[in-house]
Coordinates of N, CA and C in Angstrom, one line a residue:
M1 N 0.8 -1.2 0.0 CA 0.0 0.0 0.0 C 0.9 1.2 0.0
S2 N 0.5 2.2 -0.8 CA 1.4 3.4 -0.9 C 1.2 4.3 0.3
N3 N 2.1 5.2 0.4 CA 2.1 6.1 1.6 C 0.9 7.0 1.6
T4 N 0.5 7.5 0.4 CA -0.7 8.3 0.3 C -2.0 7.6 0.7
S5 N -2.1 6.4 0.3 CA -3.4 5.7 0.6 C -3.4 5.3 2.1
T6 N -2.2 5.1 2.7 CA -2.1 4.8 4.1 C -2.6 6.0 4.9
K7 N -2.1 7.2 4.5 CA -2.5 8.5 5.2 C -4.0 8.7 5.0
V8 N -4.5 8.5 3.8 CA -6.0 8.7 3.6 C -6.8 7.7 4.5
R9 N -6.3 6.5 4.6 CA -6.9 5.5 5.5 C -6.9 5.9 6.9
E10 N -5.8 6.4 7.4 CA -5.7 6.8 8.8 C -6.6 8.0 9.1
I11 N -6.6 9.0 8.2 CA -7.4 10.2 8.4 C -8.9 9.8 8.3
T12 N -9.3 8.9 7.4 CA -10.7 8.5 7.3 C -11.1 7.8 8.6
L13 N -10.3 6.8 9.0 CA -10.6 6.1 10.2 C -10.7 7.0 11.5
T14 N -9.8 8.0 11.5 CA -9.8 8.9 12.6 C -11.1 9.7 12.6
A15 N -11.5 10.2 11.4 CA -12.7 11.0 11.3 C -14.0 10.1 11.6
I16 N -14.0 8.9 11.2 CA -15.1 8.0 11.5 C -15.2 7.7 13.0
L17 N -14.1 7.5 13.7 CA -14.1 7.2 15.1 C -14.5 8.5 15.9
A18 N -14.0 9.7 15.4 CA -14.4 10.9 16.1 C -15.9 11.2 15.9
A19 N -16.5 10.8 14.7 CA -17.9 11.0 14.5 C -18.7 10.0 15.4
I20 N -18.2 8.8 15.6 CA -18.8 7.8 16.5 C -18.8 8.4 17.9
I21 N -17.7 9.0 18.4 CA -17.6 9.5 19.7 C -18.6 10.6 19.9
L22 N -18.7 11.5 18.9 CA -19.7 12.6 19.0 C -21.1 12.1 19.0
L23 N -21.4 11.1 18.1 CA -22.7 10.5 18.1 C -23.1 9.9 19.5
M24 N -22.1 9.1 20.0 CA -22.4 8.5 21.3 C -22.5 9.5 22.4
A25 N -21.7 10.6 22.4 CA -21.7 11.6 23.4 C -23.0 12.3 23.6
F26 N -23.6 12.6 22.4 CA -24.8 13.5 22.5 C -26.1 12.7 22.2
T27 N -26.1 11.4 22.3 CA -27.3 10.6 22.3 C -27.2 9.7 23.5
P28 N -28.3 9.0 23.8 CA -28.3 8.1 24.9 C -27.4 6.8 24.8
L29 N -26.7 6.7 23.6 CA -25.9 5.5 23.4 C -24.6 5.5 24.2
G30 N -24.1 6.7 24.5 CA -22.8 6.8 25.1 C -22.7 6.8 26.6
Y31 N -23.8 7.2 27.2 CA -23.7 7.3 28.7 C -24.9 6.5 29.3
L32 N -24.6 5.8 30.4 CA -25.6 5.1 31.2 C -25.7 6.0 32.5
R33 N -26.8 6.6 32.6 CA -27.0 7.5 33.8 C -27.6 6.7 34.9
V34 N -26.9 6.7 36.0 CA -27.4 6.0 37.2 C -27.4 7.1 38.3
G35 N -28.5 7.7 38.6 CA -28.6 8.8 39.5 C -27.8 10.0 39.0
P36 N -27.0 10.5 39.9 CA -26.1 11.7 39.5 C -24.8 11.2 38.8
V37 N -24.6 10.0 38.7 CA -23.3 9.5 38.1 C -23.6 9.0 36.7
S38 N -22.7 9.3 35.8 CA -22.8 8.8 34.4 C -21.7 7.8 34.1
I39 N -22.0 6.6 33.6 CA -21.1 5.6 33.2 C -21.0 5.8 31.7
T40 N -19.8 5.8 31.2 CA -19.6 6.1 29.8 C -19.0 4.9 29.0
F41 N -19.5 4.8 27.8 CA -19.0 3.8 26.8 C -18.1 4.4 25.8
L42 N -17.8 5.7 25.9 CA -17.0 6.4 24.9 C -15.5 6.0 24.9
V43 N -15.1 5.3 25.9 CA -13.7 4.8 25.9 C -13.5 3.8 24.8
I44 N -14.5 3.1 24.4 CA -14.3 2.0 23.4 C -13.8 2.5 22.1
P45 N -14.4 3.6 21.4 CA -13.8 4.1 20.2 C -12.4 4.7 20.4
V46 N -12.1 5.3 21.5 CA -10.8 5.9 21.8 C -9.8 4.8 21.9
V47 N -10.1 3.7 22.5 CA -9.1 2.6 22.6 C -8.9 1.9 21.3
I48 N -10.0 1.7 20.5 CA -9.9 1.1 19.2 C -9.0 2.0 18.3
G49 N -9.2 3.3 18.4 CA -8.4 4.3 17.6 C -6.9 4.2 18.1
G50 N -6.7 4.1 19.4 CA -5.3 4.0 19.8 C -4.6 2.8 19.4
M51 N -5.4 1.7 19.4 CA -4.8 0.4 19.0 C -4.5 0.3 17.5
T52 N -5.4 0.8 16.7 CA -5.2 0.7 15.2 C -4.5 1.9 14.6
L53 N -4.5 3.0 15.2 CA -3.9 4.2 14.6 C -2.6 4.7 15.3
G54 N -2.4 4.3 16.5 CA -1.2 4.7 17.2 C -1.5 5.7 18.3
P55 N -0.5 6.1 19.1 CA -0.7 6.9 20.2 C -1.1 8.4 19.9
V56 N -0.6 8.9 18.8 CA -0.9 10.3 18.5 C -2.4 10.5 18.1
R57 N -2.9 9.7 17.2 CA -4.3 9.7 16.8 C -5.2 9.2 17.9
G58 N -4.7 8.3 18.7 CA -5.5 7.9 19.9 C -5.6 9.0 20.9
G59 N -4.5 9.8 21.1 CA -4.6 11.0 21.9 C -5.6 12.0 21.4
F60 N -5.6 12.2 20.1 CA -6.6 13.1 19.5 C -8.0 12.7 19.7
L61 N -8.2 11.4 19.6 CA -9.6 10.8 19.8 C -9.9 11.0 21.3
G62 N -8.9 10.8 22.2 CA -9.2 11.1 23.6 C -9.5 12.5 23.9
A63 N -8.9 13.4 23.1 CA -9.2 14.9 23.3 C -10.6 15.2 22.8
V64 N -11.1 14.5 21.8 CA -12.5 14.7 21.3 C -13.4 14.2 22.5
F65 N -13.0 13.0 23.0 CA -13.8 12.5 24.2 C -13.8 13.5 25.3
G66 N -12.6 14.1 25.6 CA -12.5 15.0 26.7 C -13.4 16.3 26.4
A67 N -13.4 16.7 25.2 CA -14.2 17.9 24.8 C -15.7 17.6 25.0
T68 N -16.1 16.4 24.7 CA -17.5 16.0 24.9 C -17.9 15.9 26.4
S69 N -16.9 15.4 27.2 CA -17.1 15.3 28.6 C -17.2 16.7 29.2
F70 N -16.4 17.6 28.7 CA -16.4 19.0 29.2 C -17.7 19.7 28.8
A71 N -18.2 19.4 27.6 CA -19.5 20.0 27.2 C -20.6 19.4 28.0
Q72 N -20.5 18.2 28.5 CA -21.6 17.6 29.4 C -21.7 18.4 30.7
C73 N -20.7 19.1 31.1 CA -20.8 19.9 32.4 C -21.8 21.0 32.2
F74 N -22.0 21.5 31.0 CA -22.9 22.6 30.7 C -24.3 22.1 30.3
M75 N -24.4 20.8 30.1 CA -25.7 20.3 29.6 C -26.4 19.4 30.5
G76 N -26.4 19.7 31.8 CA -27.3 19.0 32.7 C -26.7 17.9 33.5
D77 N -25.4 17.6 33.4 CA -24.8 16.6 34.3 C -24.5 17.2 35.6
P78 N -25.2 16.8 36.7 CA -25.1 17.4 38.0 C -23.7 17.3 38.6
F79 N -23.1 16.2 38.4 CA -21.7 16.1 39.0 C -20.7 17.0 38.3
G80 N -20.8 17.1 37.0 CA -20.0 18.0 36.2 C -20.3 19.5 36.5
A81 N -21.5 19.8 36.7 CA -21.9 21.2 37.1 C -21.3 21.6 38.4
A82 N -21.4 20.6 39.4 CA -20.8 20.9 40.7 C -19.3 21.1 40.6
L83 N -18.6 20.3 39.8 CA -17.2 20.5 39.7 C -16.9 21.8 39.0
M84 N -17.7 22.2 38.0 CA -17.5 23.4 37.3 C -17.7 24.6 38.2
A85 N -18.6 24.5 39.2 CA -18.8 25.6 40.1 C -17.6 25.7 41.1
L86 N -16.9 24.6 41.4 CA -15.8 24.7 42.3 C -14.5 25.3 41.6
S87 N -14.2 24.7 40.4 CA -13.0 25.2 39.7 C -13.1 24.8 38.2
P88 N -13.4 25.8 37.3 CA -13.5 25.5 35.9 C -12.2 24.9 35.3
L89 N -11.0 25.4 35.8 CA -9.7 25.0 35.2 C -9.4 23.5 35.7
A90 N -9.7 23.2 36.9 CA -9.5 21.8 37.4 C -10.5 20.9 36.7
T91 N -11.7 21.4 36.4 CA -12.7 20.5 35.7 C -12.2 20.2 34.3
A92 N -11.7 21.3 33.6 CA -11.2 21.1 32.3 C -10.0 20.1 32.3
A93 N -9.1 20.2 33.3 CA -8.0 19.3 33.4 C -8.5 17.9 33.7
A94 N -9.5 17.7 34.5 CA -10.0 16.4 34.8 C -10.8 15.8 33.7
C95 N -11.3 16.6 32.8 CA -12.0 16.1 31.6 C -11.0 15.7 30.5
F96 N -9.9 16.5 30.3 CA -9.0 16.3 29.2 C -7.9 15.3 29.4
I97 N -7.2 15.5 30.5 CA -5.9 14.8 30.7 C -6.1 13.3 30.8
P98 N -7.0 12.7 31.6 CA -7.2 11.3 31.6 C -7.6 10.7 30.3
R99 N -8.5 11.4 29.6 CA -9.1 10.9 28.4 C -8.0 10.9 27.2
V100 N -7.2 11.9 27.2 CA -6.1 11.9 26.2 C -5.2 10.7 26.5
L101 N -4.9 10.5 27.8 CA -3.9 9.5 28.2 C -4.5 8.1 27.9
I102 N -5.8 7.9 27.9 CA -6.4 6.6 27.5 C -6.0 6.3 26.1
G103 N -6.1 7.2 25.1 CA -5.7 6.9 23.8 C -4.2 6.7 23.6
V104 N -3.5 7.5 24.3 CA -2.0 7.4 24.2 C -1.5 6.1 24.7
V105 N -2.0 5.8 25.9 CA -1.5 4.5 26.5 C -2.0 3.3 25.7
A106 N -3.2 3.3 25.2 CA -3.7 2.2 24.4 C -2.8 2.1 23.1
G107 N -2.4 3.2 22.5 CA -1.6 3.2 21.4 C -0.2 2.7 21.6
L108 N 0.4 3.0 22.8 CA 1.7 2.5 23.2 C 1.7 1.1 23.7
L109 N 0.7 0.7 24.4 CA 0.6 -0.6 25.0 C 0.3 -1.7 24.1
F110 N -0.6 -1.5 23.1 CA -1.0 -2.5 22.2 C 0.2 -3.1 21.4
P111 N 1.0 -2.3 20.7 CA 2.2 -2.9 20.0 C 3.1 -3.7 20.9
A112 N 3.3 -3.1 22.1 CA 4.2 -3.8 23.1 C 3.6 -5.1 23.5
L113 N 2.3 -5.2 23.7 CA 1.7 -6.5 24.1 C 1.7 -7.5 22.9
L114 N 1.6 -7.0 21.7 CA 1.7 -7.9 20.5 C 3.1 -8.5 20.5
K115 N 4.2 -7.7 20.7 CA 5.5 -8.3 20.7 C 5.7 -9.3 21.8
V116 N 5.1 -9.1 23.0 CA 5.3 -10.0 24.1 C 4.5 -11.3 23.8
S117 N 3.3 -11.2 23.2 CA 2.5 -12.4 23.0 C 3.1 -13.3 21.8
R118 N 3.9 -12.7 21.0 CA 4.5 -13.5 19.9 C 5.8 -14.1 20.4

């Protein structure tokens, strides 16, 4: 496969996974709400992106996930609204840093585990 088609494939897959994250984030597909706590399934496309596309694109997908989590603080999530009232900067850090690291760690860990298993 040529270099151009590989880049097109990576960009397309990144865009599809980002669209899936956005779709899941703003529909009932992505969050299971149990009282004031939200359980999320948005980790799945981020990890898949990290595994198939590497740590950089996995980190980008994690940032998209973080942006949707930060947006949820303004859209009726009681726990996020309470955190936002305490410290907006700390809330932004809590939304972005762990989610970006999910994609980066998945992108770094998957090839290492493939080498170990072989």
